[in-house]
PDB file of C-alpha atoms in Angstrom:
ATOM      1  CA  UNK Y   1       9.552  25.337 -10.616  1.00 60.00           C
ATOM      2  CA  UNK Y   2      12.580  26.448 -12.608  1.00 70.00           C
ATOM      3  CA  UNK Y   3      13.707  24.682 -15.764  1.00 72.00           C
ATOM      4  CA  UNK Y   4      16.933  23.495 -14.108  1.00 77.00           C
ATOM      5  CA  UNK Y   5      15.055  21.967 -11.173  1.00 73.00           C
ATOM      6  CA  UNK Y   6      12.569  20.271 -13.484  1.00 75.00           C
ATOM      7  CA  UNK Y   7      15.354  18.891 -15.654  1.00 80.00           C
ATOM      8  CA  UNK Y   8      17.260  17.607 -12.617  1.00 77.00           C
ATOM      9  CA  UNK Y   9      14.160  15.847 -11.315  1.00 78.00           C
ATOM     10  CA  UNK Y  10      13.502  14.346 -14.751  1.00 81.00           C
ATOM     11  CA  UNK Y  11      17.020  12.892 -14.852  1.00 85.00           C
ATOM     12  CA  UNK Y  12      16.861  11.538 -11.295  1.00 84.00           C
ATOM     13  CA  UNK Y  13      13.425   9.951 -11.779  1.00 84.00           C
ATOM     14  CA  UNK Y  14      14.498   8.152 -14.929  1.00 88.00           C
ATOM     15  CA  UNK Y  15      17.802   7.122 -13.370  1.00 91.00           C
ATOM     16  CA  UNK Y  16      15.944   5.493 -10.461  1.00 91.00           C
ATOM     17  CA  UNK Y  17      13.676   3.572 -12.826  1.00 91.00           C
ATOM     18  CA  UNK Y  18      16.665   2.377 -14.882  1.00 92.00           C
ATOM     19  CA  UNK Y  19      18.516   1.258 -11.740  1.00 93.00           C
ATOM     20  CA  UNK Y  20      15.478  -0.736 -10.601  1.00 93.00           C
ATOM     21  CA  UNK Y  21      15.164  -2.426 -13.986  1.00 90.00           C
ATOM     22  CA  UNK Y  22      18.824  -3.426 -13.732  1.00 92.00           C
ATOM     23  CA  UNK Y  23      18.444  -4.742 -10.169  1.00 92.00           C
ATOM     24  CA  UNK Y  24      15.408  -6.794 -11.198  1.00 91.00           C
ATOM     25  CA  UNK Y  25      16.650  -7.683 -14.666  1.00 86.00           C
ATOM     26  CA  UNK Y  26      16.194 -11.429 -14.174  1.00 80.00           C
ATOM     27  CA  UNK Y  27      12.547 -11.007 -13.105  1.00 80.00           C
ATOM     28  CA  UNK Y  28      11.873  -8.640 -15.993  1.00 70.00           C
ATOM     29  CA  UNK Y  29      13.212 -11.073 -18.616  1.00 66.00           C
ATOM     30  CA  UNK Y  30      11.548 -14.070 -16.995  1.00 61.00           C
ATOM     31  CA  UNK Y  31       8.180 -12.357 -16.976  1.00 59.00           C
ATOM     32  CA  UNK Y  32       8.579 -11.250 -20.582  1.00 54.00           C
ATOM     33  CA  UNK Y  33       9.241 -14.832 -21.669  1.00 51.00           C
ATOM     34  CA  UNK Y  34       6.213 -16.131 -19.779  1.00 49.00           C
ATOM     35  CA  UNK Y  35       3.667 -13.613 -21.026  1.00 52.00           C
ATOM     36  CA  UNK Y  36       5.060 -13.085 -24.533  1.00 48.00           C
ATOM     37  CA  UNK Y  37       3.818  -9.528 -24.211  1.00 48.00           C
ATOM     38  CA  UNK Y  38       5.745  -6.282 -24.354  1.00 43.00           C
ATOM     39  CA  UNK Y  39       4.362  -4.899 -21.112  1.00 45.00           C
ATOM     40  CA  UNK Y  40       7.409  -2.921 -20.071  1.00 43.00           C
ATOM     41  CA  UNK Y  41       6.098   0.295 -21.627  1.00 44.00           C
ATOM     42  CA  UNK Y  42       2.490  -0.096 -20.495  1.00 47.00           C
ATOM     43  CA  UNK Y  43       1.345   2.417 -17.895  1.00 49.00           C
ATOM     44  CA  UNK Y  44      -1.375   1.120 -15.571  1.00 51.00           C
ATOM     45  CA  UNK Y  45      -4.712   2.563 -16.632  1.00 67.00           C
ATOM     46  CA  UNK Y  46      -6.381   2.441 -13.221  1.00 84.00           C
ATOM     47  CA  UNK Y  47      -3.740   3.985 -10.926  1.00 89.00           C
ATOM     48  CA  UNK Y  48      -5.027   6.917  -8.884  1.00 90.00           C
ATOM     49  CA  UNK Y  49      -8.618   6.526 -10.057  1.00 93.00           C
ATOM     50  CA  UNK Y  50     -11.532   5.246  -7.983  1.00 95.00           C
ATOM     51  CA  UNK Y  51     -12.803   2.009  -9.562  1.00 96.00           C
ATOM     52  CA  UNK Y  52     -16.420   1.275  -8.732  1.00 96.00           C
ATOM     53  CA  UNK Y  53     -17.087  -2.385  -7.858  1.00 96.00           C
ATOM     54  CA  UNK Y  54     -13.594  -3.385  -8.956  1.00 97.00           C
ATOM     55  CA  UNK Y  55     -13.606  -6.373  -6.579  1.00 97.00           C
ATOM     56  CA  UNK Y  56     -17.229  -7.612  -6.466  1.00 97.00           C
ATOM     57  CA  UNK Y  57     -16.048 -10.911  -4.959  1.00 97.00           C
ATOM     58  CA  UNK Y  58     -15.569  -9.058  -1.673  1.00 97.00           C
ATOM     59  CA  UNK Y  59     -19.341  -9.073  -1.129  1.00 96.00           C
ATOM     60  CA  UNK Y  60     -19.388 -12.857  -0.906  1.00 97.00           C
ATOM     61  CA  UNK Y  61     -16.315 -12.873   1.318  1.00 97.00           C
ATOM     62  CA  UNK Y  62     -17.713 -10.608   4.039  1.00 96.00           C
ATOM     63  CA  UNK Y  63     -21.015 -12.526   3.989  1.00 95.00           C
ATOM     64  CA  UNK Y  64     -19.258 -15.867   4.481  1.00 96.00           C
ATOM     65  CA  UNK Y  65     -17.063 -14.915   7.450  1.00 96.00           C
ATOM     66  CA  UNK Y  66     -18.174 -14.191  11.021  1.00 95.00           C
ATOM     67  CA  UNK Y  67     -17.717 -10.477  10.517  1.00 95.00           C
ATOM     68  CA  UNK Y  68     -19.838  -9.311  13.467  1.00 95.00           C
ATOM     69  CA  UNK Y  69     -17.840 -11.513  15.830  1.00 96.00           C
ATOM     70  CA  UNK Y  70     -14.552 -10.216  14.458  1.00 96.00           C
ATOM     71  CA  UNK Y  71     -15.763  -6.621  14.811  1.00 95.00           C
ATOM     72  CA  UNK Y  72     -16.747  -7.171  18.456  1.00 95.00           C
ATOM     73  CA  UNK Y  73     -13.323  -8.621  19.250  1.00 95.00           C
ATOM     74  CA  UNK Y  74     -11.575  -5.797  17.416  1.00 93.00           C
ATOM     75  CA  UNK Y  75     -13.676  -3.094  19.117  1.00 91.00           C
ATOM     76  CA  UNK Y  76     -13.022  -4.534  22.565  1.00 91.00           C
ATOM     77  CA  UNK Y  77      -9.284  -4.540  21.870  1.00 90.00           C
ATOM     78  CA  UNK Y  78      -9.325  -0.975  20.525  1.00 87.00           C
ATOM     79  CA  UNK Y  79     -11.262   0.389  23.495  1.00 84.00           C
ATOM     80  CA  UNK Y  80      -8.761  -1.235  25.847  1.00 85.00           C
ATOM     81  CA  UNK Y  81      -5.981   0.848  24.313  1.00 77.00           C
ATOM     82  CA  UNK Y  82      -6.910   4.033  26.129  1.00 66.00           C
ATOM     83  CA  UNK Y  83      -3.389   5.357  26.449  1.00 59.00           C
ATOM     84  CA  UNK Y  84      -2.063   4.233  23.069  1.00 63.00           C
ATOM     85  CA  UNK Y  85      -3.196   6.894  20.624  1.00 60.00           C
ATOM     86  CA  UNK Y  86      -1.534   5.408  17.538  1.00 59.00           C
ATOM     87  CA  UNK Y  87      -3.198   2.014  18.026  1.00 64.00           C
ATOM     88  CA  UNK Y  88      -6.522   3.028  19.553  1.00 74.00           C
ATOM     89  CA  UNK Y  89      -8.527   3.609  16.382  1.00 82.00           C
ATOM     90  CA  UNK Y  90      -7.359   0.956  13.908  1.00 88.00           C
ATOM     91  CA  UNK Y  91      -7.219  -2.847  14.099  1.00 92.00           C
ATOM     92  CA  UNK Y  92      -6.069  -5.428  11.561  1.00 95.00           C
ATOM     93  CA  UNK Y  93      -8.883  -8.006  11.560  1.00 97.00           C
ATOM     94  CA  UNK Y  94      -6.813 -10.125   9.165  1.00 97.00           C
ATOM     95  CA  UNK Y  95      -4.911 -11.439  12.189  1.00 96.00           C
ATOM     96  CA  UNK Y  96      -8.158 -12.909  13.577  1.00 97.00           C
ATOM     97  CA  UNK Y  97      -9.178 -14.758  10.414  1.00 97.00           C
ATOM     98  CA  UNK Y  98      -9.093 -18.497   9.972  1.00 97.00           C
ATOM     99  CA  UNK Y  99      -6.412 -19.819   7.643  1.00 97.00           C
ATOM    100  CA  UNK Y 100      -8.994 -20.677   4.967  1.00 97.00           C
ATOM    101  CA  UNK Y 101     -10.299 -17.095   5.099  1.00 98.00           C
ATOM    102  CA  UNK Y 102      -6.780 -15.702   4.784  1.00 98.00           C
ATOM    103  CA  UNK Y 103      -6.267 -17.864   1.687  1.00 98.00           C
ATOM    104  CA  UNK Y 104      -9.375 -16.355   0.092  1.00 98.00           C
ATOM    105  CA  UNK Y 105      -7.942 -12.860   0.540  1.00 98.00           C
ATOM    106  CA  UNK Y 106      -4.572 -14.044  -0.764  1.00 98.00           C
ATOM    107  CA  UNK Y 107      -6.280 -15.387  -3.877  1.00 97.00           C
ATOM    108  CA  UNK Y 108      -7.890 -11.982  -4.412  1.00 98.00           C
ATOM    109  CA  UNK Y 109      -4.543 -10.242  -3.952  1.00 98.00           C
ATOM    110  CA  UNK Y 110      -3.084 -12.574  -6.599  1.00 96.00           C
ATOM    111  CA  UNK Y 111      -5.960 -12.138  -9.052  1.00 96.00           C
ATOM    112  CA  UNK Y 112      -4.899 -11.336 -12.598  1.00 93.00           C
ATOM    113  CA  UNK Y 113      -6.521  -7.894 -12.632  1.00 93.00           C
ATOM    114  CA  UNK Y 114      -4.470  -6.789  -9.632  1.00 95.00           C
ATOM    115  CA  UNK Y 115      -1.226  -8.408 -10.790  1.00 93.00           C
ATOM    116  CA  UNK Y 116      -1.539  -6.823 -14.235  1.00 90.00           C
ATOM    117  CA  UNK Y 117      -1.732  -3.366 -12.679  1.00 93.00           C
ATOM    118  CA  UNK Y 118       1.149  -4.063 -10.281  1.00 93.00           C
ATOM    119  CA  UNK Y 119       3.444  -5.350 -13.026  1.00 90.00           C
ATOM    120  CA  UNK Y 120       2.449  -2.445 -15.250  1.00 89.00           C
ATOM    121  CA  UNK Y 121       3.471   0.012 -12.543  1.00 91.00           C
ATOM    122  CA  UNK Y 122       6.808  -1.582 -11.622  1.00 92.00           C
ATOM    123  CA  UNK Y 123       7.600  -2.725 -15.188  1.00 88.00           C
ATOM    124  CA  UNK Y 124       8.684  -6.068 -13.703  1.00 89.00           C
ATOM    125  CA  UNK Y 125       7.030  -8.580 -11.344  1.00 91.00           C
ATOM    126  CA  UNK Y 126       7.270  -7.165  -7.797  1.00 94.00           C
ATOM    127  CA  UNK Y 127       6.745  -9.079  -4.556  1.00 95.00           C
ATOM    128  CA  UNK Y 128       3.495  -9.301  -2.619  1.00 96.00           C
ATOM    129  CA  UNK Y 129       4.497  -7.613   0.628  1.00 95.00           C
ATOM    130  CA  UNK Y 130       1.399  -7.544   2.815  1.00 96.00           C
ATOM    131  CA  UNK Y 131      -2.327  -8.144   3.241  1.00 97.00           C
ATOM    132  CA  UNK Y 132      -4.525  -6.304   5.724  1.00 97.00           C
ATOM    133  CA  UNK Y 133      -8.174  -6.107   6.715  1.00 97.00           C
ATOM    134  CA  UNK Y 134      -8.268  -2.719   8.424  1.00 96.00           C
ATOM    135  CA  UNK Y 135     -11.087  -1.908  10.829  1.00 95.00           C
ATOM    136  CA  UNK Y 136     -11.552   1.651  12.114  1.00 91.00           C
ATOM    137  CA  UNK Y 137     -14.031   2.856  14.730  1.00 90.00           C
ATOM    138  CA  UNK Y 138     -15.040   6.363  15.872  1.00 88.00           C
ATOM    139  CA  UNK Y 139     -13.077   7.543  18.931  1.00 83.00           C
ATOM    140  CA  UNK Y 140     -14.243  11.041  19.832  1.00 74.00           C
ATOM    141  CA  UNK Y 141     -11.565  11.371  22.507  1.00 76.00           C
ATOM    142  CA  UNK Y 142      -8.750  10.790  20.020  1.00 79.00           C
ATOM    143  CA  UNK Y 143      -7.573  13.722  17.916  1.00 79.00           C
ATOM    144  CA  UNK Y 144      -6.705  13.769  14.221  1.00 84.00           C
ATOM    145  CA  UNK Y 145      -3.061  12.773  14.198  1.00 80.00           C
ATOM    146  CA  UNK Y 146      -0.727  10.112  12.850  1.00 81.00           C
ATOM    147  CA  UNK Y 147      -2.058   8.300   9.800  1.00 88.00           C
ATOM    148  CA  UNK Y 148      -5.298  10.275  10.093  1.00 90.00           C
ATOM    149  CA  UNK Y 149      -3.253  13.240   8.808  1.00 91.00           C
ATOM    150  CA  UNK Y 150      -1.673  13.615   5.387  1.00 93.00           C
ATOM    151  CA  UNK Y 151       1.496  11.580   4.944  1.00 92.00           C
ATOM    152  CA  UNK Y 152       3.468   9.260   2.711  1.00 92.00           C
ATOM    153  CA  UNK Y 153       4.549   5.821   3.884  1.00 91.00           C
ATOM    154  CA  UNK Y 154       8.187   6.065   4.899  1.00 84.00           C
ATOM    155  CA  UNK Y 155      11.268   3.905   4.281  1.00 86.00           C
ATOM    156  CA  UNK Y 156       9.833   2.581   1.019  1.00 90.00           C
ATOM    157  CA  UNK Y 157      11.216   3.446  -2.404  1.00 92.00           C
ATOM    158  CA  UNK Y 158       8.316   2.248  -4.514  1.00 94.00           C
ATOM    159  CA  UNK Y 159       5.069   0.452  -3.722  1.00 96.00           C
ATOM    160  CA  UNK Y 160       1.790  -0.586  -5.320  1.00 96.00           C
ATOM    161  CA  UNK Y 161      -1.171  -0.424  -2.919  1.00 97.00           C
ATOM    162  CA  UNK Y 162      -4.714  -1.675  -3.438  1.00 98.00           C
ATOM    163  CA  UNK Y 163      -7.379  -0.224  -1.126  1.00 98.00           C
ATOM    164  CA  UNK Y 164     -10.906  -1.683  -1.277  1.00 98.00           C
ATOM    165  CA  UNK Y 165     -13.756  -0.644   1.015  1.00 97.00           C
ATOM    166  CA  UNK Y 166     -15.851  -3.493   2.428  1.00 97.00           C
ATOM    167  CA  UNK Y 167     -18.568  -1.388   4.046  1.00 94.00           C
ATOM    168  CA  UNK Y 168     -20.664   1.619   3.162  1.00 95.00           C
ATOM    169  CA  UNK Y 169     -18.284   4.562   3.446  1.00 96.00           C
ATOM    170  CA  UNK Y 170     -19.222   8.241   3.489  1.00 94.00           C
ATOM    171  CA  UNK Y 171     -17.445  11.344   4.743  1.00 92.00           C
ATOM    172  CA  UNK Y 172     -18.273  10.384   8.334  1.00 91.00           C
ATOM    173  CA  UNK Y 173     -16.628   6.973   8.021  1.00 92.00           C
ATOM    174  CA  UNK Y 174     -13.044   8.158   7.790  1.00 91.00           C
ATOM    175  CA  UNK Y 175     -12.575   7.489   4.057  1.00 95.00           C
ATOM    176  CA  UNK Y 176      -9.168   7.206   2.469  1.00 97.00           C
ATOM    177  CA  UNK Y 177      -8.197  10.513   0.884  1.00 96.00           C
ATOM    178  CA  UNK Y 178      -5.350  10.852  -1.594  1.00 96.00           C
ATOM    179  CA  UNK Y 179      -3.793  13.351  -3.968  1.00 93.00           C
ATOM    180  CA  UNK Y 180      -3.167  12.713  -7.617  1.00 83.00           C
ATOM    181  CA  UNK Y 181       0.204  13.237  -9.303  1.00 75.00           C
ATOM    182  CA  UNK Y 182      -1.280  16.275 -11.032  1.00 75.00           C
ATOM    183  CA  UNK Y 183      -1.371  18.079  -7.671  1.00 79.00           C
ATOM    184  CA  UNK Y 184       1.839  17.046  -5.915  1.00 84.00           C
ATOM    185  CA  UNK Y 185       4.339  14.885  -7.781  1.00 78.00           C
ATOM    186  CA  UNK Y 186       6.216  12.206  -5.869  1.00 77.00           C
ATOM    187  CA  UNK Y 187       9.436  14.226  -6.291  1.00 79.00           C
ATOM    188  CA  UNK Y 188       7.847  17.128  -4.411  1.00 82.00           C
ATOM    189  CA  UNK Y 189       7.332  17.436  -0.662  1.00 86.00           C
ATOM    190  CA  UNK Y 190       5.192  19.599   1.595  1.00 87.00           C
ATOM    191  CA  UNK Y 191       6.858  20.929   4.717  1.00 80.00           C
ATOM    192  CA  UNK Y 192       5.372  19.544   7.910  1.00 75.00           C
ATOM    193  CA  UNK Y 193       4.800  22.106  10.664  1.00 70.00           C
ATOM    194  CA  UNK Y 194       6.457  20.701  13.749  1.00 60.00           C
ATOM    195  CA  UNK Y 195       4.297  20.878  16.880  1.00 55.00           C
ATOM    196  CA  UNK Y 196       7.022  20.564  19.485  1.00 52.00           C
ATOM    197  CA  UNK Y 197      10.153  18.738  20.568  1.00 48.00           C
ATOM    198  CA  UNK Y 198       8.105  16.203  22.540  1.00 51.00           C
ATOM    199  CA  UNK Y 199       6.302  15.104  19.405  1.00 61.00           C
ATOM    200  CA  UNK Y 200       6.083  11.311  19.103  1.00 67.00           C
ATOM    201  CA  UNK Y 201       7.581   9.525  16.083  1.00 64.00           C
ATOM    202  CA  UNK Y 202       4.054   8.486  15.123  1.00 67.00           C
ATOM    203  CA  UNK Y 203       2.934  12.107  14.829  1.00 70.00           C
ATOM    204  CA  UNK Y 204       6.171  13.528  13.427  1.00 70.00           C
ATOM    205  CA  UNK Y 205       6.203  14.576   9.789  1.00 74.00           C
ATOM    206  CA  UNK Y 206       2.417  14.513   9.308  1.00 88.00           C
ATOM    207  CA  UNK Y 207       0.672  17.249   7.341  1.00 91.00           C
ATOM    208  CA  UNK Y 208      -2.360  18.917   8.944  1.00 90.00           C
ATOM    209  CA  UNK Y 209      -5.429  19.649   6.831  1.00 92.00           C
ATOM    210  CA  UNK Y 210      -4.962  23.420   6.952  1.00 91.00           C
ATOM    211  CA  UNK Y 211      -1.352  23.042   5.831  1.00 91.00           C
ATOM    212  CA  UNK Y 212      -2.316  20.787   2.909  1.00 93.00           C
ATOM    213  CA  UNK Y 213      -5.086  23.181   1.892  1.00 92.00           C
ATOM    214  CA  UNK Y 214      -2.438  25.848   1.230  1.00 91.00           C
ATOM    215  CA  UNK Y 215      -1.174  23.765  -1.695  1.00 91.00           C
ATOM    216  CA  UNK Y 216      -4.109  21.606  -2.794  1.00 92.00           C
ATOM    217  CA  UNK Y 217      -7.779  22.590  -2.605  1.00 89.00           C
ATOM    218  CA  UNK Y 218     -10.642  20.265  -1.808  1.00 86.00           C
ATOM    219  CA  UNK Y 219     -11.163  19.576  -5.504  1.00 86.00           C
ATOM    220  CA  UNK Y 220      -7.735  17.966  -5.670  1.00 90.00           C
ATOM    221  CA  UNK Y 221      -8.256  15.778  -2.599  1.00 94.00           C
ATOM    222  CA  UNK Y 222      -9.943  12.576  -3.759  1.00 95.00           C
ATOM    223  CA  UNK Y 223     -11.931  10.475  -1.277  1.00 95.00           C
ATOM    224  CA  UNK Y 224     -12.666   6.759  -1.555  1.00 97.00           C
ATOM    225  CA  UNK Y 225     -16.345   6.650  -0.631  1.00 96.00           C
ATOM    226  CA  UNK Y 226     -18.993   4.239  -1.804  1.00 96.00           C
ATOM    227  CA  UNK Y 227     -19.907   0.585  -1.369  1.00 97.00           C
ATOM    228  CA  UNK Y 228     -18.232  -2.776  -0.916  1.00 97.00           C
ATOM    229  CA  UNK Y 229     -15.864  -3.551  -3.779  1.00 97.00           C
ATOM    230  CA  UNK Y 230     -15.001   0.046  -4.679  1.00 98.00           C
ATOM    231  CA  UNK Y 231     -11.228   0.323  -5.045  1.00 98.00           C
ATOM    232  CA  UNK Y 232      -8.352   2.683  -5.615  1.00 97.00           C
ATOM    233  CA  UNK Y 233      -4.740   1.784  -6.454  1.00 97.00           C
ATOM    234  CA  UNK Y 234      -1.947   4.176  -5.507  1.00 96.00           C
ATOM    235  CA  UNK Y 235       1.692   4.209  -4.507  1.00 95.00           C
ATOM    236  CA  UNK Y 236       1.388   5.032  -0.804  1.00 95.00           C
ATOM    237  CA  UNK Y 237       5.120   5.767  -0.602  1.00 92.00           C
ATOM    238  CA  UNK Y 238       4.875   8.493  -3.253  1.00 91.00           C
ATOM    239  CA  UNK Y 239       1.287   9.678  -2.860  1.00 93.00           C
ATOM    240  CA  UNK Y 240       0.083  11.860  -0.010  1.00 94.00           C
ATOM    241  CA  UNK Y 241      -2.876  10.182   1.677  1.00 95.00           C
ATOM    242  CA  UNK Y 242      -4.776   9.961   4.961  1.00 95.00           C
ATOM    243  CA  UNK Y 243      -7.685   7.993   6.393  1.00 94.00           C
ATOM    244  CA  UNK Y 244      -9.378   6.304   9.321  1.00 90.00           C
ATOM    245  CA  UNK Y 245     -10.633   9.458  11.080  1.00 90.00           C
ATOM    246  CA  UNK Y 246     -14.121   8.077  11.709  1.00 90.00           C
ATOM    247  CA  UNK Y 247     -16.565  10.619  13.110  1.00 88.00           C
ATOM    248  CA  UNK Y 248     -19.860   8.715  13.068  1.00 88.00           C
ATOM    249  CA  UNK Y 249     -19.521   5.294  11.450  1.00 91.00           C
ATOM    250  CA  UNK Y 250     -16.967   2.517  11.418  1.00 93.00           C
ATOM    251  CA  UNK Y 251     -14.993   1.500   8.336  1.00 95.00           C
ATOM    252  CA  UNK Y 252     -13.713  -1.828   7.038  1.00 97.00           C
ATOM    253  CA  UNK Y 253     -11.086  -1.843   4.299  1.00 97.00           C
ATOM    254  CA  UNK Y 254      -9.036  -4.464   2.474  1.00 98.00           C
ATOM    255  CA  UNK Y 255      -5.483  -3.571   1.590  1.00 98.00           C
ATOM    256  CA  UNK Y 256      -2.796  -5.525  -0.223  1.00 98.00           C
ATOM    257  CA  UNK Y 257       0.498  -4.088  -1.365  1.00 97.00           C
ATOM    258  CA  UNK Y 258       3.405  -5.055  -3.574  1.00 97.00           C
ATOM    259  CA  UNK Y 259       6.983  -3.893  -3.152  1.00 95.00           C
ATOM    260  CA  UNK Y 260      10.658  -4.449  -3.869  1.00 95.00           C
ATOM    261  CA  UNK Y 261      11.641  -6.639  -0.906  1.00 90.00           C
ATOM    262  CA  UNK Y 262       8.752  -8.995  -0.293  1.00 86.00           C
ATOM    263  CA  UNK Y 263       7.246 -10.515   2.835  1.00 88.00           C
ATOM    264  CA  UNK Y 264       9.074 -12.515   5.474  1.00 84.00           C
ATOM    265  CA  UNK Y 265       8.296 -15.988   6.770  1.00 84.00           C
ATOM    266  CA  UNK Y 266       7.588 -16.066  10.513  1.00 83.00           C
ATOM    267  CA  UNK Y 267       7.274 -19.384  12.364  1.00 82.00           C
ATOM    268  CA  UNK Y 268       6.994 -21.181   9.038  1.00 90.00           C
ATOM    269  CA  UNK Y 269       4.078 -18.961   8.036  1.00 93.00           C
ATOM    270  CA  UNK Y 270       3.703 -16.302   5.382  1.00 94.00           C
ATOM    271  CA  UNK Y 271       0.733 -13.924   5.554  1.00 96.00           C
ATOM    272  CA  UNK Y 272      -0.364 -16.020   8.538  1.00 95.00           C
ATOM    273  CA  UNK Y 273      -0.692 -19.135   6.365  1.00 96.00           C
ATOM    274  CA  UNK Y 274       1.428 -22.243   6.867  1.00 95.00           C
ATOM    275  CA  UNK Y 275       4.033 -22.527   4.121  1.00 91.00           C
ATOM    276  CA  UNK Y 276       3.167 -26.246   3.925  1.00 92.00           C
ATOM    277  CA  UNK Y 277      -0.464 -25.526   3.109  1.00 94.00           C
ATOM    278  CA  UNK Y 278      -1.878 -27.413   0.108  1.00 95.00           C
ATOM    279  CA  UNK Y 279      -2.746 -24.068  -1.472  1.00 95.00           C
ATOM    280  CA  UNK Y 280       0.933 -23.171  -1.836  1.00 94.00           C
ATOM    281  CA  UNK Y 281       1.758 -26.628  -3.204  1.00 93.00           C
ATOM    282  CA  UNK Y 282      -0.940 -26.248  -5.863  1.00 94.00           C
ATOM    283  CA  UNK Y 283       0.183 -22.702  -6.627  1.00 93.00           C
ATOM    284  CA  UNK Y 284       3.777 -23.827  -7.122  1.00 91.00           C
ATOM    285  CA  UNK Y 285       2.697 -26.643  -9.427  1.00 91.00           C
ATOM    286  CA  UNK Y 286       0.057 -24.875 -11.533  1.00 90.00           C
ATOM    287  CA  UNK Y 287       0.799 -21.147 -11.274  1.00 91.00           C
ATOM    288  CA  UNK Y 288       4.509 -20.758 -10.765  1.00 87.00           C
ATOM    289  CA  UNK Y 289       4.467 -17.084 -11.704  1.00 87.00           C
ATOM    290  CA  UNK Y 290       2.090 -16.218  -8.848  1.00 92.00           C
ATOM    291  CA  UNK Y 291       4.048 -18.467  -6.481  1.00 92.00           C
ATOM    292  CA  UNK Y 292       7.165 -16.468  -7.314  1.00 89.00           C
ATOM    293  CA  UNK Y 293       5.402 -13.252  -6.265  1.00 92.00           C
ATOM    294  CA  UNK Y 294       5.264 -14.667  -2.725  1.00 93.00           C
ATOM    295  CA  UNK Y 295       8.223 -16.983  -2.206  1.00 87.00           C
ATOM    296  CA  UNK Y 296      11.609 -15.734  -3.325  1.00 78.00           C
ATOM    297  CA  UNK Y 297      15.240 -15.778  -2.301  1.00 73.00           C
ATOM    298  CA  UNK Y 298      16.452 -12.835  -0.239  1.00 76.00           C
ATOM    299  CA  UNK Y 299      19.192 -10.726  -1.809  1.00 85.00           C
ATOM    300  CA  UNK Y 300      21.209  -8.805   0.772  1.00 89.00           C
ATOM    301  CA  UNK Y 301      23.129  -6.914  -1.902  1.00 92.00           C
ATOM    302  CA  UNK Y 302      19.995  -5.924  -3.808  1.00 92.00           C
ATOM    303  CA  UNK Y 303      18.213  -4.777  -0.649  1.00 91.00           C
ATOM    304  CA  UNK Y 304      21.273  -2.724   0.311  1.00 93.00           C
ATOM    305  CA  UNK Y 305      21.275  -1.022  -3.094  1.00 94.00           C
ATOM    306  CA  UNK Y 306      17.534  -0.373  -2.867  1.00 94.00           C
ATOM    307  CA  UNK Y 307      18.085   1.404   0.457  1.00 93.00           C
ATOM    308  CA  UNK Y 308      20.840   3.512  -1.126  1.00 92.00           C
ATOM    309  CA  UNK Y 309      18.589   4.481  -4.029  1.00 92.00           C
ATOM    310  CA  UNK Y 310      15.865   5.378  -1.517  1.00 92.00           C
ATOM    311  CA  UNK Y 311      18.247   7.776   0.232  1.00 89.00           C
ATOM    312  CA  UNK Y 312      19.139   9.392  -3.066  1.00 84.00           C
ATOM    313  CA  UNK Y 313      15.470   9.782  -3.948  1.00 86.00           C
ATOM    314  CA  UNK Y 314      14.648  11.227  -0.525  1.00 84.00           C
ATOM    315  CA  UNK Y 315      17.365  13.865  -0.595  1.00 79.00           C
ATOM    316  CA  UNK Y 316      16.571  15.098  -4.101  1.00 79.00           C
ATOM    317  CA  UNK Y 317      12.905  15.985  -3.534  1.00 80.00           C
ATOM    318  CA  UNK Y 318      11.865  19.612  -4.023  1.00 77.00           C
ATOM    319  CA  UNK Y 319      10.031  21.241  -1.116  1.00 77.00           C
ATOM    320  CA  UNK Y 320       6.963  23.185  -2.209  1.00 75.00           C
ATOM    321  CA  UNK Y 321       6.858  26.768  -1.037  1.00 58.00           C
ATOM    322  CA  UNK Y 322      10.592  26.826  -0.364  1.00 49.00           C
TER     323      UNK Y 322
END
């Protein structure tokens, strides 16, 4: 990459970070006053690195729930989706959980060790955006496409994702693979080879393995394999990743993610939990900071500006090989 291109990217990247700090200035100052720590210049130490047994509490969680029953229900639903390729291999078991079980996962998502990394990455307190319990099964009749191919999550400017495996995962279990910033920076893109004009939106823009291998060898493609509790934290909007292409075994994975806009309340529920639940009342009384990561006032102006910054970021990326 030429010096001028590198310098332009450097300016744009720093400009985006400064604009975000301005948009979230009130949350930055409020957090600083609460913690009394100068955390704005701290870079998260665990981003992009597989952390063995980072969430050991997950072992107790999967033993306490009716996991086999949930898996049977999920498998039956997946096998019924014969003509829906994009939804025939992955199911969010979180939707089946009891409210008390959802609260246990929410407590894990709001644990200090996760929040510290999220705040360190954003440089201000972000919003908890989603919680998932992703279950994947082998489907020999389904090809490798969609999220099983290399991609970045779209329409998101910046995100902090936590992926934790809850089952034994090897190369036959469709592990999550990701690239590190050392291989492809978030300001760089890899051209997707279009397969045809009838290509579905779900398959459009994905990077096939042979195309990715032209730029990054196997040594630079990191897989999340191992045992329950093993974790990796990445920005799925800026990091190329893929997963869920199970060939022989199923896979169960916990995911929570933080972002700039936060989750929405549907039918007086957030993350499938009633907003009047005693847990939220206790959280608001005793741990206001964590409560503010969930419940917050919507800012139409701020969200509009975030979308504009996203467009600027998208159109300034450098295409590799161009």
